[in-house]
PDB file of C-alpha atoms in Angstrom:
ATOM      1  CA  ASP G   1       0.211   0.299   0.191  1.00 63.00           C
ATOM      2  CA  ALA G   2       1.324   3.515  -0.898  1.00 69.00           C
ATOM      3  CA  LYS G   3       1.851   5.974   2.544  1.00 88.00           C
ATOM      4  CA  THR G   4       0.112   8.719   2.757  1.00 94.00           C
ATOM      5  CA  THR G   5       0.895  11.836   4.474  1.00 95.00           C
ATOM      6  CA  GLN G   6      -2.087  14.126   5.899  1.00 97.00           C
ATOM      7  CA  PRO G   7      -1.574  17.298   8.579  1.00 97.00           C
ATOM      8  CA  PRO G   8      -1.823  15.878  12.183  1.00 97.00           C
ATOM      9  CA  SER G   9      -4.478  18.520  12.582  1.00 97.00           C
ATOM     10  CA  MET G  10      -6.836  21.162  11.861  1.00 98.00           C
ATOM     11  CA  ASP G  11      -9.775  23.884  12.789  1.00 97.00           C
ATOM     12  CA  CYS G  12     -12.702  24.153  10.512  1.00 97.00           C
ATOM     13  CA  ALA G  13     -15.884  26.817  11.638  1.00 97.00           C
ATOM     14  CA  GLU G  14     -19.210  25.806  12.103  1.00 97.00           C
ATOM     15  CA  GLY G  15     -21.431  25.745   8.711  1.00 97.00           C
ATOM     16  CA  ARG G  16     -18.106  25.924   6.702  1.00 97.00           C
ATOM     17  CA  ALA G  17     -16.617  24.100   4.079  1.00 97.00           C
ATOM     18  CA  ALA G  18     -13.699  22.042   5.339  1.00 98.00           C
ATOM     19  CA  ASN G  19     -10.922  21.107   3.332  1.00 98.00           C
ATOM     20  CA  LEU G  20      -8.478  18.104   4.146  1.00 98.00           C
ATOM     21  CA  PRO G  21      -5.651  17.243   1.792  1.00 98.00           C
ATOM     22  CA  CYS G  22      -3.937  14.211   1.857  1.00 97.00           C
ATOM     23  CA  ASN G  23      -0.748  13.657   0.093  1.00 96.00           C
ATOM     24  CA  HIS G  24      -0.057   9.876  -2.004  1.00 94.00           C
ATOM     25  CA  SER G  25       2.998  10.252  -4.153  1.00 92.00           C
ATOM     26  CA  THR G  26       3.471   6.824  -4.432  1.00 91.00           C
ATOM     27  CA  ILE G  27       0.542   5.589  -5.111  1.00 91.00           C
ATOM     28  CA  SER G  28       0.127   2.936  -7.573  1.00 87.00           C
ATOM     29  CA  GLY G  29      -2.168   3.028 -10.556  1.00 84.00           C
ATOM     30  CA  ASN G  30      -4.761   0.301  -9.144  1.00 84.00           C
ATOM     31  CA  GLU G  31      -4.763   1.846  -6.084  1.00 89.00           C
ATOM     32  CA  TYR G  32      -7.420   3.375  -4.417  1.00 91.00           C
ATOM     33  CA  VAL G  33      -8.048   6.008  -1.885  1.00 94.00           C
ATOM     34  CA  TYR G  34      -9.678   5.746   0.810  1.00 94.00           C
ATOM     35  CA  TRP G  35     -11.553   8.362   3.769  1.00 97.00           C
ATOM     36  CA  TYR G  36     -12.552   6.835   6.535  1.00 97.00           C
ATOM     37  CA  ARG G  37     -13.283   9.052   9.890  1.00 97.00           C
ATOM     38  CA  GLN G  38     -13.010   7.730  13.760  1.00 97.00           C
ATOM     39  CA  ILE G  39     -15.267   9.104  16.018  1.00 94.00           C
ATOM     40  CA  HIS G  40     -13.958   8.729  19.699  1.00 85.00           C
ATOM     41  CA  SER G  41     -14.341   5.231  20.856  1.00 82.00           C
ATOM     42  CA  GLN G  42     -16.340   4.112  17.861  1.00 93.00           C
ATOM     43  CA  GLY G  43     -15.261   1.598  14.869  1.00 95.00           C
ATOM     44  CA  PRO G  44     -13.993   3.766  11.920  1.00 96.00           C
ATOM     45  CA  GLN G  45     -16.787   5.335   9.634  1.00 96.00           C
ATOM     46  CA  TYR G  46     -16.072   4.851   5.649  1.00 94.00           C
ATOM     47  CA  ILE G  47     -17.255   8.161   4.153  1.00 97.00           C
ATOM     48  CA  ILE G  48     -16.126   7.824   0.378  1.00 96.00           C
ATOM     49  CA  HIS G  49     -13.522   6.357  -2.223  1.00 94.00           C
ATOM     50  CA  GLY G  50     -12.134   6.753  -5.859  1.00 94.00           C
ATOM     51  CA  LEU G  51      -9.904   5.787  -8.462  1.00 93.00           C
ATOM     52  CA  LYS G  52      -9.483   8.337 -10.849  1.00 93.00           C
ATOM     53  CA  ASN G  53     -12.281  10.301 -11.170  1.00 92.00           C
ATOM     54  CA  ASN G  54     -14.133  12.961  -8.342  1.00 96.00           C
ATOM     55  CA  GLU G  55     -16.751  11.287  -6.544  1.00 97.00           C
ATOM     56  CA  THR G  56     -19.778  13.146  -4.416  1.00 97.00           C
ATOM     57  CA  ASN G  57     -21.769  11.031  -1.796  1.00 97.00           C
ATOM     58  CA  GLU G  58     -24.429  12.304   0.741  1.00 96.00           C
ATOM     59  CA  MET G  59     -21.372  12.785   2.894  1.00 95.00           C
ATOM     60  CA  ALA G  60     -18.494  14.769   1.039  1.00 98.00           C
ATOM     61  CA  SER G  61     -16.905  14.943  -2.154  1.00 98.00           C
ATOM     62  CA  LEU G  62     -13.649  14.150  -3.287  1.00 98.00           C
ATOM     63  CA  ILE G  63     -11.804  15.470  -5.372  1.00 98.00           C
ATOM     64  CA  ILE G  64      -8.159  13.755  -7.206  1.00 97.00           C
ATOM     65  CA  THR G  65      -5.400  15.697  -8.756  1.00 96.00           C
ATOM     66  CA  GLU G  66      -4.443  14.698 -12.489  1.00 95.00           C
ATOM     67  CA  ASP G  67      -1.841  12.502 -11.086  1.00 95.00           C
ATOM     68  CA  ARG G  68      -3.668  10.964  -8.674  1.00 95.00           C
ATOM     69  CA  LYS G  69      -0.963  11.735  -6.009  1.00 95.00           C
ATOM     70  CA  SER G  70      -2.730  13.873  -3.950  1.00 96.00           C
ATOM     71  CA  SER G  71      -5.978  14.319  -2.631  1.00 97.00           C
ATOM     72  CA  THR G  72      -8.964  16.779  -0.782  1.00 98.00           C
ATOM     73  CA  LEU G  73     -11.652  15.433   1.201  1.00 98.00           C
ATOM     74  CA  ILE G  74     -14.400  18.717   1.394  1.00 98.00           C
ATOM     75  CA  LEU G  75     -17.363  18.320   4.069  1.00 98.00           C
ATOM     76  CA  PRO G  76     -19.345  21.041   2.597  1.00 97.00           C
ATOM     77  CA  HIS G  77     -21.108  22.090   5.213  1.00 96.00           C
ATOM     78  CA  ALA G  78     -19.501  20.664   8.698  1.00 97.00           C
ATOM     79  CA  THR G  79     -21.238  20.325  11.840  1.00 97.00           C
ATOM     80  CA  LEU G  80     -19.881  19.762  15.318  1.00 97.00           C
ATOM     81  CA  ARG G  81     -20.175  16.599  15.113  1.00 96.00           C
ATOM     82  CA  ASP G  82     -18.074  16.058  12.233  1.00 97.00           C
ATOM     83  CA  THR G  83     -15.083  16.910  14.973  1.00 97.00           C
ATOM     84  CA  ALA G  84     -13.557  13.365  14.136  1.00 97.00           C
ATOM     85  CA  VAL G  85     -10.185  11.711  13.490  1.00 97.00           C
ATOM     86  CA  TYR G  86      -9.243  11.432   9.396  1.00 98.00           C
ATOM     87  CA  TYR G  87      -7.605   8.878   7.447  1.00 97.00           C
ATOM     88  CA  CYS G  88      -6.891   8.606   3.682  1.00 97.00           C
ATOM     89  CA  ILE G  89      -5.435   5.192   2.873  1.00 94.00           C
ATOM     90  CA  ALA G  90      -4.205   4.248  -0.337  1.00 92.00           C
ATOM     91  CA  GLY G  91      -4.672   0.715  -1.425  1.00 86.00           C
ATOM     92  CA  PHE G  92      -6.411  -1.883  -2.653  1.00 79.00           C
ATOM     93  CA  SER G  93      -8.927  -2.891  -0.342  1.00 65.00           C
ATOM     94  CA  GLY G  94     -11.332  -4.926  -0.947  1.00 60.00           C
ATOM     95  CA  ASN G  95     -11.406  -9.217   0.154  1.00 56.00           C
ATOM     96  CA  THR G  96      -8.641  -9.258  -0.806  1.00 62.00           C
ATOM     97  CA  GLY G  97      -6.897  -6.290   0.064  1.00 73.00           C
ATOM     98  CA  LYS G  98      -5.551  -5.119   3.744  1.00 80.00           C
ATOM     99  CA  LEU G  99      -6.015  -1.227   4.697  1.00 86.00           C
ATOM    100  CA  ILE G 100      -2.876   0.367   6.184  1.00 87.00           C
ATOM    101  CA  PHE G 101      -3.863   3.484   8.190  1.00 91.00           C
ATOM    102  CA  GLY G 102      -1.087   6.140   8.975  1.00 92.00           C
ATOM    103  CA  GLN G 103      -2.280   8.833  11.661  1.00 93.00           C
ATOM    104  CA  GLY G 104      -5.063  10.884  10.134  1.00 96.00           C
ATOM    105  CA  THR G 105      -6.016  14.175  11.197  1.00 98.00           C
ATOM    106  CA  THR G 106      -7.712  15.495  13.582  1.00 97.00           C
ATOM    107  CA  LEU G 107     -10.829  17.385  12.847  1.00 98.00           C
ATOM    108  CA  GLN G 108     -11.904  20.272  15.173  1.00 98.00           C
ATOM    109  CA  VAL G 109     -15.299  21.873  14.390  1.00 97.00           C
ATOM    110  CA  LYS G 110     -15.493  24.574  16.252  1.00 97.00           C
ATOM    111  CA  PRO G 111     -19.111  26.621  17.189  1.00 96.00           C
TER     112      PRO G 111
ATOM    113  CA  GLY E   1     -25.373  -0.423   3.694  1.00 69.00           C
ATOM    114  CA  ALA E   2     -23.129  -2.603   4.377  1.00 80.00           C
ATOM    115  CA  VAL E   3     -23.410  -3.801   8.125  1.00 91.00           C
ATOM    116  CA  VAL E   4     -20.592  -5.413   9.913  1.00 95.00           C
ATOM    117  CA  SER E   5     -20.999  -5.870  14.265  1.00 96.00           C
ATOM    118  CA  GLN E   6     -18.818  -7.066  16.311  1.00 97.00           C
ATOM    119  CA  HIS E   7     -19.859  -8.811  20.183  1.00 97.00           C
ATOM    120  CA  PRO E   8     -19.197  -7.992  23.165  1.00 97.00           C
ATOM    121  CA  SER E   9     -18.345  -4.434  22.876  1.00 96.00           C
ATOM    122  CA  TRP E  10     -16.413  -3.560  26.328  1.00 96.00           C
ATOM    123  CA  VAL E  11     -15.104  -6.788  28.374  1.00 96.00           C
ATOM    124  CA  ILE E  12     -13.280  -6.867  31.195  1.00 97.00           C
ATOM    125  CA  CYS E  13     -11.359 -10.262  33.144  1.00 94.00           C
ATOM    126  CA  LYS E  14      -8.736 -11.227  34.750  1.00 96.00           C
ATOM    127  CA  SER E  15      -5.300 -11.829  33.960  1.00 96.00           C
ATOM    128  CA  GLY E  16      -4.801 -15.433  32.789  1.00 96.00           C
ATOM    129  CA  THR E  17      -8.229 -15.950  31.022  1.00 95.00           C
ATOM    130  CA  SER E  18      -8.733 -16.144  26.828  1.00 97.00           C
ATOM    131  CA  VAL E  19     -11.521 -14.178  25.432  1.00 97.00           C
ATOM    132  CA  LYS E  20     -13.175 -14.374  22.315  1.00 97.00           C
ATOM    133  CA  ILE E  21     -14.379 -12.046  20.199  1.00 98.00           C
ATOM    134  CA  GLU E  22     -17.085 -12.176  17.024  1.00 97.00           C
ATOM    135  CA  CYS E  23     -16.954 -10.360  14.075  1.00 96.00           C
ATOM    136  CA  ARG E  24     -20.145 -10.342  11.911  1.00 96.00           C
ATOM    137  CA  SER E  25     -21.152  -9.361   8.309  1.00 94.00           C
ATOM    138  CA  LEU E  26     -24.704  -9.238   8.859  1.00 93.00           C
ATOM    139  CA  ASP E  27     -25.925  -8.443   4.928  1.00 90.00           C
ATOM    140  CA  PHE E  28     -23.850 -10.015   3.087  1.00 90.00           C
ATOM    141  CA  GLN E  29     -20.666 -12.376   3.094  1.00 90.00           C
ATOM    142  CA  ALA E  30     -17.245 -11.774   3.338  1.00 87.00           C
ATOM    143  CA  THR E  31     -14.558 -14.366   2.132  1.00 83.00           C
ATOM    144  CA  THR E  32     -12.374 -12.052   4.391  1.00 87.00           C
ATOM    145  CA  MET E  33     -12.031  -9.947   7.146  1.00 92.00           C
ATOM    146  CA  PHE E  34      -9.539  -8.028   9.015  1.00 93.00           C
ATOM    147  CA  TRP E  35      -8.438  -7.429  12.708  1.00 96.00           C
ATOM    148  CA  TYR E  36      -6.834  -4.401  14.408  1.00 97.00           C
ATOM    149  CA  ARG E  37      -5.608  -3.337  17.271  1.00 97.00           C
ATOM    150  CA  GLN E  38      -6.122   0.366  18.520  1.00 96.00           C
ATOM    151  CA  PHE E  39      -4.127   1.866  21.777  1.00 95.00           C
ATOM    152  CA  PRO E  40      -4.787   4.756  22.921  1.00 91.00           C
ATOM    153  CA  LYS E  41      -4.194   8.688  20.797  1.00 90.00           C
ATOM    154  CA  GLN E  42      -2.923   5.733  18.531  1.00 93.00           C
ATOM    155  CA  SER E  43      -3.920   5.021  14.906  1.00 94.00           C
ATOM    156  CA  LEU E  44      -5.234   1.438  13.822  1.00 95.00           C
ATOM    157  CA  MET E  45      -2.673  -1.647  13.709  1.00 95.00           C
ATOM    158  CA  LEU E  46      -3.493  -4.074  11.383  1.00 94.00           C
ATOM    159  CA  MET E  47      -2.858  -7.557  13.284  1.00 96.00           C
ATOM    160  CA  ALA E  48      -4.511 -10.156  10.213  1.00 94.00           C
ATOM    161  CA  THR E  49      -6.297 -11.417   7.373  1.00 91.00           C
ATOM    162  CA  SER E  50      -8.700 -13.573   8.248  1.00 88.00           C
ATOM    163  CA  ASN E  51      -9.641 -16.197   5.919  1.00 84.00           C
ATOM    164  CA  GLU E  52     -12.448 -18.180   5.365  1.00 85.00           C
ATOM    165  CA  GLY E  53     -12.282 -21.873   5.464  1.00 84.00           C
ATOM    166  CA  SER E  54      -8.569 -20.920   5.522  1.00 86.00           C
ATOM    167  CA  LYS E  55      -5.348 -20.100   8.114  1.00 89.00           C
ATOM    168  CA  ALA E  56      -5.548 -16.335   9.050  1.00 92.00           C
ATOM    169  CA  THR E  57      -2.336 -14.260   7.785  1.00 92.00           C
ATOM    170  CA  TYR E  58      -0.676 -12.747  10.665  1.00 95.00           C
ATOM    171  CA  GLU E  59       1.069  -9.304  10.172  1.00 94.00           C
ATOM    172  CA  GLN E  60       4.975  -8.869  11.398  1.00 94.00           C
ATOM    173  CA  GLY E  61       5.453  -8.691  14.692  1.00 94.00           C
ATOM    174  CA  VAL E  62       1.431 -10.565  16.251  1.00 96.00           C
ATOM    175  CA  GLU E  63       1.748 -13.387  17.950  1.00 94.00           C
ATOM    176  CA  LYS E  64      -0.324 -16.208  16.136  1.00 93.00           C
ATOM    177  CA  ASP E  65      -0.408 -17.913  19.006  1.00 95.00           C
ATOM    178  CA  LYS E  66      -1.899 -16.065  20.780  1.00 96.00           C
ATOM    179  CA  PHE E  67      -4.214 -14.512  19.103  1.00 97.00           C
ATOM    180  CA  LEU E  68      -6.311 -17.146  17.292  1.00 96.00           C
ATOM    181  CA  ILE E  69      -8.294 -16.354  14.217  1.00 95.00           C
ATOM    182  CA  ASN E  70     -11.366 -18.484  13.017  1.00 92.00           C
ATOM    183  CA  HIS E  71     -12.992 -17.688   9.730  1.00 90.00           C
ATOM    184  CA  ALA E  72     -15.534 -20.881   9.728  1.00 84.00           C
ATOM    185  CA  SER E  73     -18.630 -18.898   8.108  1.00 90.00           C
ATOM    186  CA  LEU E  74     -18.677 -16.487   5.548  1.00 90.00           C
ATOM    187  CA  THR E  75     -20.189 -13.968   8.034  1.00 93.00           C
ATOM    188  CA  LEU E  76     -18.118 -14.832  10.946  1.00 94.00           C
ATOM    189  CA  SER E  77     -14.578 -14.455  12.362  1.00 95.00           C
ATOM    190  CA  THR E  78     -13.778 -14.938  15.240  1.00 96.00           C
ATOM    191  CA  LEU E  79     -10.822 -13.530  17.192  1.00 97.00           C
ATOM    192  CA  THR E  80      -9.711 -15.066  20.923  1.00 97.00           C
ATOM    193  CA  VAL E  81      -7.096 -13.461  22.838  1.00 97.00           C
ATOM    194  CA  THR E  82      -5.600 -16.386  24.600  1.00 97.00           C
ATOM    195  CA  SER E  83      -4.077 -16.042  28.429  1.00 96.00           C
ATOM    196  CA  ALA E  84      -4.977 -12.281  28.502  1.00 95.00           C
ATOM    197  CA  HIS E  85      -2.145  -9.994  30.403  1.00 95.00           C
ATOM    198  CA  PRO E  86      -3.360  -6.336  30.791  1.00 96.00           C
ATOM    199  CA  GLU E  87      -0.660  -5.991  28.188  1.00 95.00           C
ATOM    200  CA  ASP E  88      -3.449  -7.224  25.753  1.00 96.00           C
ATOM    201  CA  SER E  89      -5.961  -4.681  27.137  1.00 97.00           C
ATOM    202  CA  SER E  90      -7.212  -2.455  24.091  1.00 96.00           C
ATOM    203  CA  PHE E  91      -9.339  -1.246  21.622  1.00 97.00           C
ATOM    204  CA  TYR E  92     -10.076  -4.572  18.715  1.00 98.00           C
ATOM    205  CA  ILE E  93     -12.048  -3.858  15.652  1.00 97.00           C
ATOM    206  CA  CYS E  94     -12.702  -5.983  12.952  1.00 97.00           C
ATOM    207  CA  SER E  95     -13.881  -5.109   9.195  1.00 94.00           C
ATOM    208  CA  ALA E  96     -15.084  -6.299   6.045  1.00 91.00           C
ATOM    209  CA  SER E  97     -15.566  -5.690   2.327  1.00 82.00           C
ATOM    210  CA  THR E  98     -18.172  -6.984  -0.106  1.00 78.00           C
ATOM    211  CA  GLY E  99     -16.433  -7.225  -3.265  1.00 75.00           C
ATOM    212  CA  VAL E 100     -12.619  -6.308  -5.263  1.00 72.00           C
ATOM    213  CA  GLY E 101     -12.467  -2.269  -4.955  1.00 71.00           C
ATOM    214  CA  GLN E 102     -15.240  -1.814  -2.321  1.00 79.00           C
ATOM    215  CA  PRO E 103     -14.389   0.033   0.759  1.00 85.00           C
ATOM    216  CA  GLN E 104     -14.316  -2.122   4.061  1.00 89.00           C
ATOM    217  CA  HIS E 105     -16.738  -1.381   7.018  1.00 91.00           C
ATOM    218  CA  PHE E 106     -15.811  -1.614  10.468  1.00 95.00           C
ATOM    219  CA  GLY E 107     -17.557  -3.350  13.304  1.00 96.00           C
ATOM    220  CA  ASP E 108     -17.966  -0.865  16.312  1.00 95.00           C
ATOM    221  CA  GLY E 109     -14.858  -2.381  18.265  1.00 97.00           C
ATOM    222  CA  THR E 110     -14.809  -4.025  21.330  1.00 97.00           C
ATOM    223  CA  ARG E 111     -13.103  -2.745  24.386  1.00 97.00           C
ATOM    224  CA  LEU E 112     -10.791  -4.915  26.223  1.00 97.00           C
ATOM    225  CA  SER E 113      -9.505  -4.597  29.625  1.00 97.00           C
ATOM    226  CA  ILE E 114      -7.634  -7.159  31.377  1.00 96.00           C
ATOM    227  CA  LEU E 115      -6.932  -6.381  35.328  1.00 94.00           C
TER     228      LEU E 115
END
């Protein structure tokens, strides 16, 4: 699995968009970018994933650069409940690939 | 969506006891499940890959005789911490995927405390 680099912490004002960056410069052509978040004392929650194209779902948007060396997770209107540790992972996943977690970004949404 | 359930959610037991944790995929079949461990203020660490009908694959440094994994059906994997000691106290989490390229879905974790 490719190594990912994320800032250790970020703050965001409630109601504003939260943009969380991730570098994955060694990602291989068939590795996906996955985003998860973990709220204290719970299992990680899947947010979104993508291979090459930008993706959007009800929770967030994922912007992947054309060279696939970095991506940004966008929470369009952050709420206090979005305060969590966000993990960006590059890997194959599925039923054969294992996911290796880095240290993630602690997002603090402030009122 | 895909749901992964873990049981128990919290267990406290005496040193030397063996503890079994169950991980179930509730609405899909999982030929592969993954077990992670997480210490306070640290990230998740992959312990092993559980394969239905065959032996688990352990990550480097994880004792296979200490952490017994059984994946007897397509919806159930179990992790048994044998002769648990206080240093085994941790948050254990399992995950499973619905298929190739699909995301893994995680259980809510089991908090194990060994006295």
